[in-house]
mmCIF file with all atom_site columns, C-alpha atoms in Angstrom:
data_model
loop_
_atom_site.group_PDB
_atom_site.id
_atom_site.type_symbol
_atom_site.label_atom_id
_atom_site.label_alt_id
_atom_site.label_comp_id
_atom_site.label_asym_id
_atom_site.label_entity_id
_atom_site.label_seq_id
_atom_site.pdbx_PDB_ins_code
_atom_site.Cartn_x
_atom_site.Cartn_y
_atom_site.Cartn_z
_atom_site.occupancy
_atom_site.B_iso_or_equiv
_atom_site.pdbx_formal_charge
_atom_site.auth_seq_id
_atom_site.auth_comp_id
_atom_site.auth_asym_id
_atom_site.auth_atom_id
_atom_site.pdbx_PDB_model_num
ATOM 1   C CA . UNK W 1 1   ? -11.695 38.917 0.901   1.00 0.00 ? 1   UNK W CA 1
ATOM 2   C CA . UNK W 1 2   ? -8.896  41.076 0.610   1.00 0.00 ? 2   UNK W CA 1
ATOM 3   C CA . UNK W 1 3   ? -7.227  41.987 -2.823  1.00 0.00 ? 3   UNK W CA 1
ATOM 4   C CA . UNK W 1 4   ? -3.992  40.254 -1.965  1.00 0.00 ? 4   UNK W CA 1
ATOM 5   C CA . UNK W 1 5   ? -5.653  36.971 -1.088  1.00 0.00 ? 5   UNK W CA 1
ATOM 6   C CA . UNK W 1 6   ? -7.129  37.333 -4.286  1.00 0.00 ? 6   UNK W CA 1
ATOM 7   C CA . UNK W 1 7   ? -4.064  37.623 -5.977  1.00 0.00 ? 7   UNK W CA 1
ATOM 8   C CA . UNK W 1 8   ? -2.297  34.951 -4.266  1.00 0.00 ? 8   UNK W CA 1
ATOM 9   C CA . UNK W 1 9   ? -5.559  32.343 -4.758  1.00 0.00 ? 9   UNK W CA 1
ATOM 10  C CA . UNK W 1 10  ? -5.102  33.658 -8.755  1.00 0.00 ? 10  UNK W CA 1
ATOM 11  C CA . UNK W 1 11  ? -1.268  32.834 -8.185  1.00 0.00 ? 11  UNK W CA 1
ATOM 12  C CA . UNK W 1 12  ? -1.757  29.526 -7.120  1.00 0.00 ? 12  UNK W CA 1
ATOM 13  C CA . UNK W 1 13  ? -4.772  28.327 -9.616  1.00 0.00 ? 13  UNK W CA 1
ATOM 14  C CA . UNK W 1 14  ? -2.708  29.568 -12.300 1.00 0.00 ? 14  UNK W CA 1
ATOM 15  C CA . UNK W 1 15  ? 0.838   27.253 -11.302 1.00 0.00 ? 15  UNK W CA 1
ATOM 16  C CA . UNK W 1 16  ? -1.106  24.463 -10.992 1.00 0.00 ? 16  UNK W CA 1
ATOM 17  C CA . UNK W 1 17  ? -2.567  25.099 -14.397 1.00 0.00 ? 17  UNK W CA 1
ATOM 18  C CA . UNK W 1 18  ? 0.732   26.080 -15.895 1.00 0.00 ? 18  UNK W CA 1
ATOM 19  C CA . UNK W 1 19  ? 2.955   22.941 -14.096 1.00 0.00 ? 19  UNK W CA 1
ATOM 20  C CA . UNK W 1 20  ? 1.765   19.556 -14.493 1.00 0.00 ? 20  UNK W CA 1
ATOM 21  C CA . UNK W 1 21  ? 3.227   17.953 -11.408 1.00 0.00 ? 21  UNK W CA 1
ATOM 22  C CA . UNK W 1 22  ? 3.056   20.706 -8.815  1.00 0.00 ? 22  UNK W CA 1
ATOM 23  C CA . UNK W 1 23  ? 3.454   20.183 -4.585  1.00 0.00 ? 23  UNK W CA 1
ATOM 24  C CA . UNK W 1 24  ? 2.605   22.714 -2.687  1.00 0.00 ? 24  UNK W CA 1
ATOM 25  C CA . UNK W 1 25  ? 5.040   22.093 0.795   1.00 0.00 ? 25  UNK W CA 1
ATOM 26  C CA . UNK W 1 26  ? 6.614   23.483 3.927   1.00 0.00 ? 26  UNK W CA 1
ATOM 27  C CA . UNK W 1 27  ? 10.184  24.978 2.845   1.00 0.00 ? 27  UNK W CA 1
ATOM 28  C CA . UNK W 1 28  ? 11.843  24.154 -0.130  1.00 0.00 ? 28  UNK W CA 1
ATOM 29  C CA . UNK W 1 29  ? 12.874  20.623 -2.153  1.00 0.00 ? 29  UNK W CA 1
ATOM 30  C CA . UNK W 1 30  ? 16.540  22.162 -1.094  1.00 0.00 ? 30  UNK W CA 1
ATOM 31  C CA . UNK W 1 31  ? 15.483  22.503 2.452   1.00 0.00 ? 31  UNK W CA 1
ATOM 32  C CA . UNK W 1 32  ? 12.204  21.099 3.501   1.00 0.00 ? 32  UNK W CA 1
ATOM 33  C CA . UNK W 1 33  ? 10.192  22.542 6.839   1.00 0.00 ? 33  UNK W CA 1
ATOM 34  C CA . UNK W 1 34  ? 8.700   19.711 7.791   1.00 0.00 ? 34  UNK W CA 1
ATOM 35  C CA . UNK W 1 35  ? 9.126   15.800 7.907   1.00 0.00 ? 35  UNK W CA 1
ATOM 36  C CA . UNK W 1 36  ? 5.884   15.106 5.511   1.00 0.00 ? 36  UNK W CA 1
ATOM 37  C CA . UNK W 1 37  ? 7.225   18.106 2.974   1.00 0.00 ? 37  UNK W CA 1
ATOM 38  C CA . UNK W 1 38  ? 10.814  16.032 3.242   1.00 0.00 ? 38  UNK W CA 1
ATOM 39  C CA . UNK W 1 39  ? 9.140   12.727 2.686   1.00 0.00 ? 39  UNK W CA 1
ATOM 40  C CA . UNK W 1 40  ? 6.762   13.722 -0.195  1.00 0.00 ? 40  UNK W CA 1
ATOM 41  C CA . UNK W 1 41  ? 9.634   15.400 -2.314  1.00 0.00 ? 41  UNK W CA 1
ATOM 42  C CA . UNK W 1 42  ? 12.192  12.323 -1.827  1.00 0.00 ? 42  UNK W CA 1
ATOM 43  C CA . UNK W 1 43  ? 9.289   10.084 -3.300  1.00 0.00 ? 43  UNK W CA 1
ATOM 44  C CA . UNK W 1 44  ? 9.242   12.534 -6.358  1.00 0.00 ? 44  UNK W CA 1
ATOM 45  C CA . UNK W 1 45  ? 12.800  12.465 -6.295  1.00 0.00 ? 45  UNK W CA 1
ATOM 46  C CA . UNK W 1 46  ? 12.997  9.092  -6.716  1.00 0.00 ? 46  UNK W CA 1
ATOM 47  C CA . UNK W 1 47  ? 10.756  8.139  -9.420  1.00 0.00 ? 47  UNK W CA 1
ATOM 48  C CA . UNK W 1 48  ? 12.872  10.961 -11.248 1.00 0.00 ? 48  UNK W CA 1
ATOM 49  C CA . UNK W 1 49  ? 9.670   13.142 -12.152 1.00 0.00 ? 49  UNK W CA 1
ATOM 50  C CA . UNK W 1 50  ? 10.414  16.833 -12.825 1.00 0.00 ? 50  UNK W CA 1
ATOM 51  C CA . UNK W 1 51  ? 8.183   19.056 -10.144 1.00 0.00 ? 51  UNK W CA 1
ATOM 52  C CA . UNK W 1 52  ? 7.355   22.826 -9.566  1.00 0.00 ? 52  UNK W CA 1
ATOM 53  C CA . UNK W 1 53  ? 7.318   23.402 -5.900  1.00 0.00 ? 53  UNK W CA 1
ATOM 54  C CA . UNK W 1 54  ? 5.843   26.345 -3.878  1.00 0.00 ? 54  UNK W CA 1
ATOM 55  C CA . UNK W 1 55  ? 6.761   26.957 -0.523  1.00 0.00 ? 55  UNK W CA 1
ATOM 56  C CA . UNK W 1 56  ? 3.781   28.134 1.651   1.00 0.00 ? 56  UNK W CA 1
ATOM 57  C CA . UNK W 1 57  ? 5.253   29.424 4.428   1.00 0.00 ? 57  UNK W CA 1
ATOM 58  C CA . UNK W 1 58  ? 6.319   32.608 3.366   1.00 0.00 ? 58  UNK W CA 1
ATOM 59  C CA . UNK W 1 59  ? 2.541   33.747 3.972   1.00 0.00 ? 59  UNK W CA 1
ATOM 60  C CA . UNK W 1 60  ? -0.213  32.406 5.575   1.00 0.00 ? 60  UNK W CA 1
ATOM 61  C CA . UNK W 1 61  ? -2.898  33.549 3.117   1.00 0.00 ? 61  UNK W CA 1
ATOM 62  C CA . UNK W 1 62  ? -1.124  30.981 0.540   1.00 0.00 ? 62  UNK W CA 1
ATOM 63  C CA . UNK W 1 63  ? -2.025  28.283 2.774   1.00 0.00 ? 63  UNK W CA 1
ATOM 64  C CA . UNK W 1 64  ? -5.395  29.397 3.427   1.00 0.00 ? 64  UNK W CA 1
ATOM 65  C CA . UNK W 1 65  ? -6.302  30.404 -0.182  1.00 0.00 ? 65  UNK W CA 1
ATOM 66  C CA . UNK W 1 66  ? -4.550  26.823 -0.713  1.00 0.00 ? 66  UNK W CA 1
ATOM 67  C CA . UNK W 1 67  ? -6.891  24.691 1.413   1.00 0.00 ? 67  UNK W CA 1
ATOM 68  C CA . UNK W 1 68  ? -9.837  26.455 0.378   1.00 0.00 ? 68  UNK W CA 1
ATOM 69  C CA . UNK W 1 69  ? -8.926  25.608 -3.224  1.00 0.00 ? 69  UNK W CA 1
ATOM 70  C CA . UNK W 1 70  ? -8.115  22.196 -2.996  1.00 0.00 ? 70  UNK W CA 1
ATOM 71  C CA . UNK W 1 71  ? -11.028 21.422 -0.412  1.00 0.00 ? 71  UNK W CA 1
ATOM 72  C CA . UNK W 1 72  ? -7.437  19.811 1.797   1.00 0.00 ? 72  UNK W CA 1
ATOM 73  C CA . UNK W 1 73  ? -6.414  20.887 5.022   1.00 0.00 ? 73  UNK W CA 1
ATOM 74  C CA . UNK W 1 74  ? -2.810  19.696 5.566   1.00 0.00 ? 74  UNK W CA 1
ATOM 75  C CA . UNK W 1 75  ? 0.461   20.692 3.895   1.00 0.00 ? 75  UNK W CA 1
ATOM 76  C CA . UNK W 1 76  ? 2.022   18.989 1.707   1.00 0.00 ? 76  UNK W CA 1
ATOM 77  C CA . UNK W 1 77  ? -0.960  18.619 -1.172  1.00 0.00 ? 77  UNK W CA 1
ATOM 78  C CA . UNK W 1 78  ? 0.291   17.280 -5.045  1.00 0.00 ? 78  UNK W CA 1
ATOM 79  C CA . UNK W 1 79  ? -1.494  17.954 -7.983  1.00 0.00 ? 79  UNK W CA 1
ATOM 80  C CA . UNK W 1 80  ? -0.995  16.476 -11.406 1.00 0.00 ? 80  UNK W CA 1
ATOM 81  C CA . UNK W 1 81  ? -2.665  17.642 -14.118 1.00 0.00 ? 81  UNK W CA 1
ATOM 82  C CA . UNK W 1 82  ? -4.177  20.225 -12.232 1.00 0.00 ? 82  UNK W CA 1
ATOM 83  C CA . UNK W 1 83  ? -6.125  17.818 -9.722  1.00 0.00 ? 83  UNK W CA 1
ATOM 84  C CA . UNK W 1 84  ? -4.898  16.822 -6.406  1.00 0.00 ? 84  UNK W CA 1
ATOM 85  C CA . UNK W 1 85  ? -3.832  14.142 -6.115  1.00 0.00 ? 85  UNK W CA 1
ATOM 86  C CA . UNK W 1 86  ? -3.274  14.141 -2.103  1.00 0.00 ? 86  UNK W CA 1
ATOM 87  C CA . UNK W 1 87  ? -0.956  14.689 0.872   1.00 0.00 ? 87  UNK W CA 1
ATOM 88  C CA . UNK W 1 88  ? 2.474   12.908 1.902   1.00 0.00 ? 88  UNK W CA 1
ATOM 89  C CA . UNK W 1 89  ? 0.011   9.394  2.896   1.00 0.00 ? 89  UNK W CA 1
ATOM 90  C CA . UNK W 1 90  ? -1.622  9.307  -0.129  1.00 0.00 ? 90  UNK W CA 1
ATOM 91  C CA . UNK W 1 91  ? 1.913   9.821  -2.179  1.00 0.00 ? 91  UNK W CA 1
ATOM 92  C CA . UNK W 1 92  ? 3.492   7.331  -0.104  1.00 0.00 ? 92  UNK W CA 1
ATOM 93  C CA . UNK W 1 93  ? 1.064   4.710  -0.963  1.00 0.00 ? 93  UNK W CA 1
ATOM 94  C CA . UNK W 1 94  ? 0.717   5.578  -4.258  1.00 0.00 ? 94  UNK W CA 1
ATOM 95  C CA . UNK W 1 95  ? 4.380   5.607  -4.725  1.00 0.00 ? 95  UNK W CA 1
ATOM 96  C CA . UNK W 1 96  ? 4.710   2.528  -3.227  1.00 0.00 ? 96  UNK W CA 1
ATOM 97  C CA . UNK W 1 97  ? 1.750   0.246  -5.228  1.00 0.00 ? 97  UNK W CA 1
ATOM 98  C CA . UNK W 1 98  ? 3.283   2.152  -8.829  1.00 0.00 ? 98  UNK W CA 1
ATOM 99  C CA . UNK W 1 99  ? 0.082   4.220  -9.466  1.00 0.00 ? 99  UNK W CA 1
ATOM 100 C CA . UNK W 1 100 ? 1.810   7.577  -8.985  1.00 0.00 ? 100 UNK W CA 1
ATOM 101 C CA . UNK W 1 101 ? 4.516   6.362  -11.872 1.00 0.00 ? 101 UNK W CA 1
ATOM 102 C CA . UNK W 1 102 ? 1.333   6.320  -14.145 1.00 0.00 ? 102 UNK W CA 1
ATOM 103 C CA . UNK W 1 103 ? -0.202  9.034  -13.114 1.00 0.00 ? 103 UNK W CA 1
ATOM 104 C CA . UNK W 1 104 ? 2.991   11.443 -14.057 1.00 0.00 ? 104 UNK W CA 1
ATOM 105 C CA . UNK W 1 105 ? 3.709   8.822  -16.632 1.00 0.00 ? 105 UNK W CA 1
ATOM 106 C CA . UNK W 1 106 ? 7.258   7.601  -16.045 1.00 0.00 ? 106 UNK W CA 1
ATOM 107 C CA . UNK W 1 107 ? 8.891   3.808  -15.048 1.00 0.00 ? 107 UNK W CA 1
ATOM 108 C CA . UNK W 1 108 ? 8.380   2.883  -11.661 1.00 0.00 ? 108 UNK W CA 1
ATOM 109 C CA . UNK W 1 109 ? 12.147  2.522  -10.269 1.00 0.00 ? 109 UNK W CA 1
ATOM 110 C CA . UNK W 1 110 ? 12.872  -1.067 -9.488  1.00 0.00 ? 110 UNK W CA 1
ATOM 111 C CA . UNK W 1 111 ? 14.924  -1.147 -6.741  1.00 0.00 ? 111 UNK W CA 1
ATOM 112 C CA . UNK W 1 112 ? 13.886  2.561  -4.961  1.00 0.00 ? 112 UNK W CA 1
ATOM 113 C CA . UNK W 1 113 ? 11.746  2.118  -1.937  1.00 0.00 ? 113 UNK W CA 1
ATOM 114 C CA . UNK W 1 114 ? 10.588  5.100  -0.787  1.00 0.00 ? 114 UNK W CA 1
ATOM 115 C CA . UNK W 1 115 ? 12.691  5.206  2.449   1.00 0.00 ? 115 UNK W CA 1
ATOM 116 C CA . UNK W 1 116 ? 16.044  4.521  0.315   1.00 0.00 ? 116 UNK W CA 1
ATOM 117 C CA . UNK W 1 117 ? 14.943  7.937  -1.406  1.00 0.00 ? 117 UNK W CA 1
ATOM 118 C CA . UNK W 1 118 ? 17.869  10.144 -1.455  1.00 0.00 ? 118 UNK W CA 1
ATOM 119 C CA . UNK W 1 119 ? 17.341  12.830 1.616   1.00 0.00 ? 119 UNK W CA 1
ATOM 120 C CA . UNK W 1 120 ? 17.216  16.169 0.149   1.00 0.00 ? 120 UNK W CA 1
ATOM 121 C CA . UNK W 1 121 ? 20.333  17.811 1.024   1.00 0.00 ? 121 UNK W CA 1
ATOM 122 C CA . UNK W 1 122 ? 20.476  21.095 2.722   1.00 0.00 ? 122 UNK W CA 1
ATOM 123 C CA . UNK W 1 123 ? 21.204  23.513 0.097   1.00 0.00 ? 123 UNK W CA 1
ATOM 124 C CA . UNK W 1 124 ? 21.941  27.631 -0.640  1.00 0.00 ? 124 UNK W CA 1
ATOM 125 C CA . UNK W 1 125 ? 18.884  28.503 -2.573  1.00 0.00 ? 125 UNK W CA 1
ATOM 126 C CA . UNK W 1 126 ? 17.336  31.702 -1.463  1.00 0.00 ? 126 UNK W CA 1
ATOM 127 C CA . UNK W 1 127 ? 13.280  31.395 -0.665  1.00 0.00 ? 127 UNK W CA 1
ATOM 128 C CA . UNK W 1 128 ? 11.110  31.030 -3.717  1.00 0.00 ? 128 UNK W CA 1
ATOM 129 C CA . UNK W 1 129 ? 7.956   31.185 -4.404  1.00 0.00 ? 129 UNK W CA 1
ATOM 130 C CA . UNK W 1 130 ? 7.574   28.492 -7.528  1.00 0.00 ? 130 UNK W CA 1
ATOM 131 C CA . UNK W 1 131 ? 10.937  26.072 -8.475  1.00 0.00 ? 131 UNK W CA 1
ATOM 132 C CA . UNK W 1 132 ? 10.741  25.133 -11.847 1.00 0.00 ? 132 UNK W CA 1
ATOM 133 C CA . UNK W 1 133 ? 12.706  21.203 -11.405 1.00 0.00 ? 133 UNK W CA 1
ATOM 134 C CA . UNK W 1 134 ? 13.903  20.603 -15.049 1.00 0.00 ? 134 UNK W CA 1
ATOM 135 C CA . UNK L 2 1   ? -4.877  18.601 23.692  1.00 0.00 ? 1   UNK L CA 1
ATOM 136 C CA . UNK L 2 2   ? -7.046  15.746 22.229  1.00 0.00 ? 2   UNK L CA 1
ATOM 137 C CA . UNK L 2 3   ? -5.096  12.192 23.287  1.00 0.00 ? 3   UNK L CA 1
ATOM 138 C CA . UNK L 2 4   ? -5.389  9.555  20.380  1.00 0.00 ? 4   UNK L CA 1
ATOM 139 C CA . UNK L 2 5   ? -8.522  7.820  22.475  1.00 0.00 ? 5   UNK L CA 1
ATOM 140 C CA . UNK L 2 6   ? -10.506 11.394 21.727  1.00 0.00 ? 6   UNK L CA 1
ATOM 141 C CA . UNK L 2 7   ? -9.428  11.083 18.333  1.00 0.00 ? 7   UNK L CA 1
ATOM 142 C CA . UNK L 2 8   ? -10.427 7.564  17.937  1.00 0.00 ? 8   UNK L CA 1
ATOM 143 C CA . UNK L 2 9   ? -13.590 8.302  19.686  1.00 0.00 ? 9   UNK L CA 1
ATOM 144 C CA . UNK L 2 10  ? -14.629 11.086 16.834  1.00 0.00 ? 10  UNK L CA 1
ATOM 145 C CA . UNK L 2 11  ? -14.049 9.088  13.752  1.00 0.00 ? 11  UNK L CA 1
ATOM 146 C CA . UNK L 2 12  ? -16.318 6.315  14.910  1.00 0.00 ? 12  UNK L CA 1
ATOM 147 C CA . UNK L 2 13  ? -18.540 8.695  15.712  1.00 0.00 ? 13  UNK L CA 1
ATOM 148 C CA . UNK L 2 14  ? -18.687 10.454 12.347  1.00 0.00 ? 14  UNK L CA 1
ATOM 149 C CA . UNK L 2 15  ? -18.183 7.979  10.142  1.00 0.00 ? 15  UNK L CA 1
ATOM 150 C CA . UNK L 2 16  ? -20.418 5.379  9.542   1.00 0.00 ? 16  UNK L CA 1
ATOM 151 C CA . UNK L 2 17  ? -20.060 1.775  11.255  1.00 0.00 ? 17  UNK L CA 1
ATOM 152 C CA . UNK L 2 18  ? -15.744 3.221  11.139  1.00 0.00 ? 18  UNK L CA 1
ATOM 153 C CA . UNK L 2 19  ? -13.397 1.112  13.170  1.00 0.00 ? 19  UNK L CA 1
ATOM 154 C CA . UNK L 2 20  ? -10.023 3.465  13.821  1.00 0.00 ? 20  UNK L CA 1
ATOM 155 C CA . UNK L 2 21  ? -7.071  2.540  15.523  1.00 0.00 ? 21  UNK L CA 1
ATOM 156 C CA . UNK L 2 22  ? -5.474  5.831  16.067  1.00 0.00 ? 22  UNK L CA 1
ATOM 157 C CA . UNK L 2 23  ? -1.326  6.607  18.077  1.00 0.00 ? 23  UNK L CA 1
ATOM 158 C CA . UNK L 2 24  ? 0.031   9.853  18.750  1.00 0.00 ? 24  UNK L CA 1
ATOM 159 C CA . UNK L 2 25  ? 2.981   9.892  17.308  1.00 0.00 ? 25  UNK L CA 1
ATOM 160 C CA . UNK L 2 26  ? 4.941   12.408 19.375  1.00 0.00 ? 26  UNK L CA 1
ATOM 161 C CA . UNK L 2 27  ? 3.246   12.227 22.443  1.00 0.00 ? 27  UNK L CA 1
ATOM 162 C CA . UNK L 2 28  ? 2.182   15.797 22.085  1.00 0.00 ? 28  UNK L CA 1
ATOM 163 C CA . UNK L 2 29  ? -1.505  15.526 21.489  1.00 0.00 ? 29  UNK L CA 1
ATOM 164 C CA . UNK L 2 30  ? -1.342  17.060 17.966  1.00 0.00 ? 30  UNK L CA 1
ATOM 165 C CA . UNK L 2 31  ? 0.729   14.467 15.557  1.00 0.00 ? 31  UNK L CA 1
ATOM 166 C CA . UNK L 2 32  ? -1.343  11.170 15.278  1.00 0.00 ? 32  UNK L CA 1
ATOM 167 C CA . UNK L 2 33  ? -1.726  8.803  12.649  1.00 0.00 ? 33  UNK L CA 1
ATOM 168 C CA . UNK L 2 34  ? -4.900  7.015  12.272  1.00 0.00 ? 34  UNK L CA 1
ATOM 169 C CA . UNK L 2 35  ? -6.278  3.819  10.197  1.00 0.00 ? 35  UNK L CA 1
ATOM 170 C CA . UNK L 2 36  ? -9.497  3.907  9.479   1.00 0.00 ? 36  UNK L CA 1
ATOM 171 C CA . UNK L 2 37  ? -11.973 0.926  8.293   1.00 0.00 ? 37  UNK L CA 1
ATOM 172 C CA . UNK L 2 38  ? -15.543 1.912  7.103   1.00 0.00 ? 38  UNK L CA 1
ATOM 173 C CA . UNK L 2 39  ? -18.010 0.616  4.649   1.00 0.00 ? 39  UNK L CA 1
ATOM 174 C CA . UNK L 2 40  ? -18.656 4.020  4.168   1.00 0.00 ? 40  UNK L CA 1
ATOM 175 C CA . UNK L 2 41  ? -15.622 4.338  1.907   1.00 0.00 ? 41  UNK L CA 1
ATOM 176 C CA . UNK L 2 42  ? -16.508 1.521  -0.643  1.00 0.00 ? 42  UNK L CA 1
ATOM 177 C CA . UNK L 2 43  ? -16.679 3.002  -4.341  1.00 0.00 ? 43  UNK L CA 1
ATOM 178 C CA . UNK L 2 44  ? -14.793 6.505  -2.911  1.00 0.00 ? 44  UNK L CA 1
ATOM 179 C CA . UNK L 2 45  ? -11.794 7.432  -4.098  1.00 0.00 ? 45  UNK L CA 1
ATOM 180 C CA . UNK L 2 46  ? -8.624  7.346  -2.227  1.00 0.00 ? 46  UNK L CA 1
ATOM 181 C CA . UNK L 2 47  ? -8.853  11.334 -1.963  1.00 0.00 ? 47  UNK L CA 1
ATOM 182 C CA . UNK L 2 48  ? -12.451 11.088 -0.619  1.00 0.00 ? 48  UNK L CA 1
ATOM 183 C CA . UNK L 2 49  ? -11.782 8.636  1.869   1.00 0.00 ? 49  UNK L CA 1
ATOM 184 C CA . UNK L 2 50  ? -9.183  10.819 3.506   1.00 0.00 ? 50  UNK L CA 1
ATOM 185 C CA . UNK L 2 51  ? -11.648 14.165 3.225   1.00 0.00 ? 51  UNK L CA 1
ATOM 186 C CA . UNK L 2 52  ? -14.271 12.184 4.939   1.00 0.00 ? 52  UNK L CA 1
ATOM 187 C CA . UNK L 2 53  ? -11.770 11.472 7.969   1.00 0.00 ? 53  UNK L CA 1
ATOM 188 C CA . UNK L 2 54  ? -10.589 15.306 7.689   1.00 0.00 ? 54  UNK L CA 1
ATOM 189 C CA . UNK L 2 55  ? -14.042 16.111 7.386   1.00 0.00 ? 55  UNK L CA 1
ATOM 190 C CA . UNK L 2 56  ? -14.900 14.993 11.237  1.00 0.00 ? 56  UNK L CA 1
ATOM 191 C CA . UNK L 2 57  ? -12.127 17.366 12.684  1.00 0.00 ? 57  UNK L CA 1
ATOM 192 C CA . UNK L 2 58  ? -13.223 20.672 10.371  1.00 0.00 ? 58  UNK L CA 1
ATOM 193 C CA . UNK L 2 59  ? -10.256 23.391 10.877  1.00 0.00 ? 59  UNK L CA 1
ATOM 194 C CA . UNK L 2 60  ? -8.725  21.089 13.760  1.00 0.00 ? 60  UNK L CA 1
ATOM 195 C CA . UNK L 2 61  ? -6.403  19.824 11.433  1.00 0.00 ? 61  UNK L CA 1
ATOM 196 C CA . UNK L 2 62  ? -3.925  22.264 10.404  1.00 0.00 ? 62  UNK L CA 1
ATOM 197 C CA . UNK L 2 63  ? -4.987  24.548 13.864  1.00 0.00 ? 63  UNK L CA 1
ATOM 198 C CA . UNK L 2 64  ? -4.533  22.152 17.150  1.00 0.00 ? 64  UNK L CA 1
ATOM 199 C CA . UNK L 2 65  ? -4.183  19.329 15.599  1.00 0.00 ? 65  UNK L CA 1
ATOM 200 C CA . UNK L 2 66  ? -0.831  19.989 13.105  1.00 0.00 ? 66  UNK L CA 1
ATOM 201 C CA . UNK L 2 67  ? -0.827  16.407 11.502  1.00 0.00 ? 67  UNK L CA 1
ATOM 202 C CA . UNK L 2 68  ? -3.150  13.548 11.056  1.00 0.00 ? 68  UNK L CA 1
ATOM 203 C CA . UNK L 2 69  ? -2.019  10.785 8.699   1.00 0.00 ? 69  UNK L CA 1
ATOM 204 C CA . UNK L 2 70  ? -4.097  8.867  7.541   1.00 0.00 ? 70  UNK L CA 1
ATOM 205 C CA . UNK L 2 71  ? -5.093  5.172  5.972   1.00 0.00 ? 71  UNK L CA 1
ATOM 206 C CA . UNK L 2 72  ? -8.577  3.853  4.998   1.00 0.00 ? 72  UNK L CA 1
ATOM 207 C CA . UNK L 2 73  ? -9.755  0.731  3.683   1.00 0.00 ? 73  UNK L CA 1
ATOM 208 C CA . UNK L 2 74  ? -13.021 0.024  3.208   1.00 0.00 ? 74  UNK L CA 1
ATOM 209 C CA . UNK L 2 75  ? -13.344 -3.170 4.964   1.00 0.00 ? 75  UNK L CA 1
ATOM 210 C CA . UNK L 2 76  ? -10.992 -5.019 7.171   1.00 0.00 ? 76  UNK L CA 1
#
């Protein structure tokens, strides 16, 4: 293994240590890459949960050191408390039976199905490699 | 490109006494969304139900295959 995929596997264990609700995802919260990424933030979005994100596209070695970390092969993955918690299905269905408002330990919003979830709105911010979403 | 029969085809295959209903979503051979009933996944977490599916397909998913949702239960 190269010394930058070394690096970047260091970069990632240490955000999810550091941010306690953490997605890894296609594109940004601002501008997602990918229908699942899109989906997954919205459901964070609505239960109103602040999130670090990390956009994996801007290397493939992030995805790969990713996926070899989390033992999960598809894009978006969520960890809380530094475990992963799962993809866009699991979210969904989580989000949807009120476990994932326990798990990040906030109300589970009455009246916000999922698919009412604000879309994320295209926005200016440049690529980042980790948001911090006060 | 696998069609969602193939896909269907390799979960019951490799996972124990699994029943899968599996659609390709686009049409493209590499978006498909499967459910998948086993009595393999009683006692498993949610998360190890879904590795055991992802399991079956090894680097397929992510590579050829971009997206496989998926939905267990452990009986039907």
């Amino acid at each position: 293994m190269s010394d930058d995929n070394t690096q970047i596997r260091d970069a990632i264990k240490n955000a999810i240590d550091e941010n306690r609700v953490i997605l890894f995802m296609k594109g940004t919260p601002e501008q997602p890459a990918c229908g699942f990424s899109a989906r997954t933030v919205a459901t964070l979005q609505a239960l109103r949960t602040p999130f670090a994100a990390v956009d994996i596209l801007p290397h493939p070695a992030i995805r790969q050191e990713l996926s070899a970390l989390s033992n999960w092969p598809t894009i978006p993955q969520l960890f809380v408390d530094g475990e992963l918690v799962g993809g866009c299905d699991i979210v969904t269905e989580m989000y949807a039976n009120g476990e994932l408002a326990e798990l990040v330990g906030v109300e589970q919003p009455a009246d916000a199905p999922v698919e009412a979830a604000a879309a994320p709105q295209p926005g200016q911010s440049p690529p980042m490699q980790i948001q911090d979403r006060p | 490109m696998p069609s969602a029969k193939d896909i269907k085809r390799r979960i019951e295959h490799g996972i124990p006494d699994a029943r899968a209903d599996v659609e390709d979503l686009t049409g493209g051979g590499d978006h498909f969304r499967a459910t998948v009933v086993s009595p393999a996944f009683a006692g498993r977490s949610r998360i190890e139900q879904h590795r055991m599916v992802y399991d079956v397909f090894g680097d397929e998913v992510g590579g050829p295959i971009h997206a496989l949702s998926i939905k267990t239960h452990s009986e039907g």
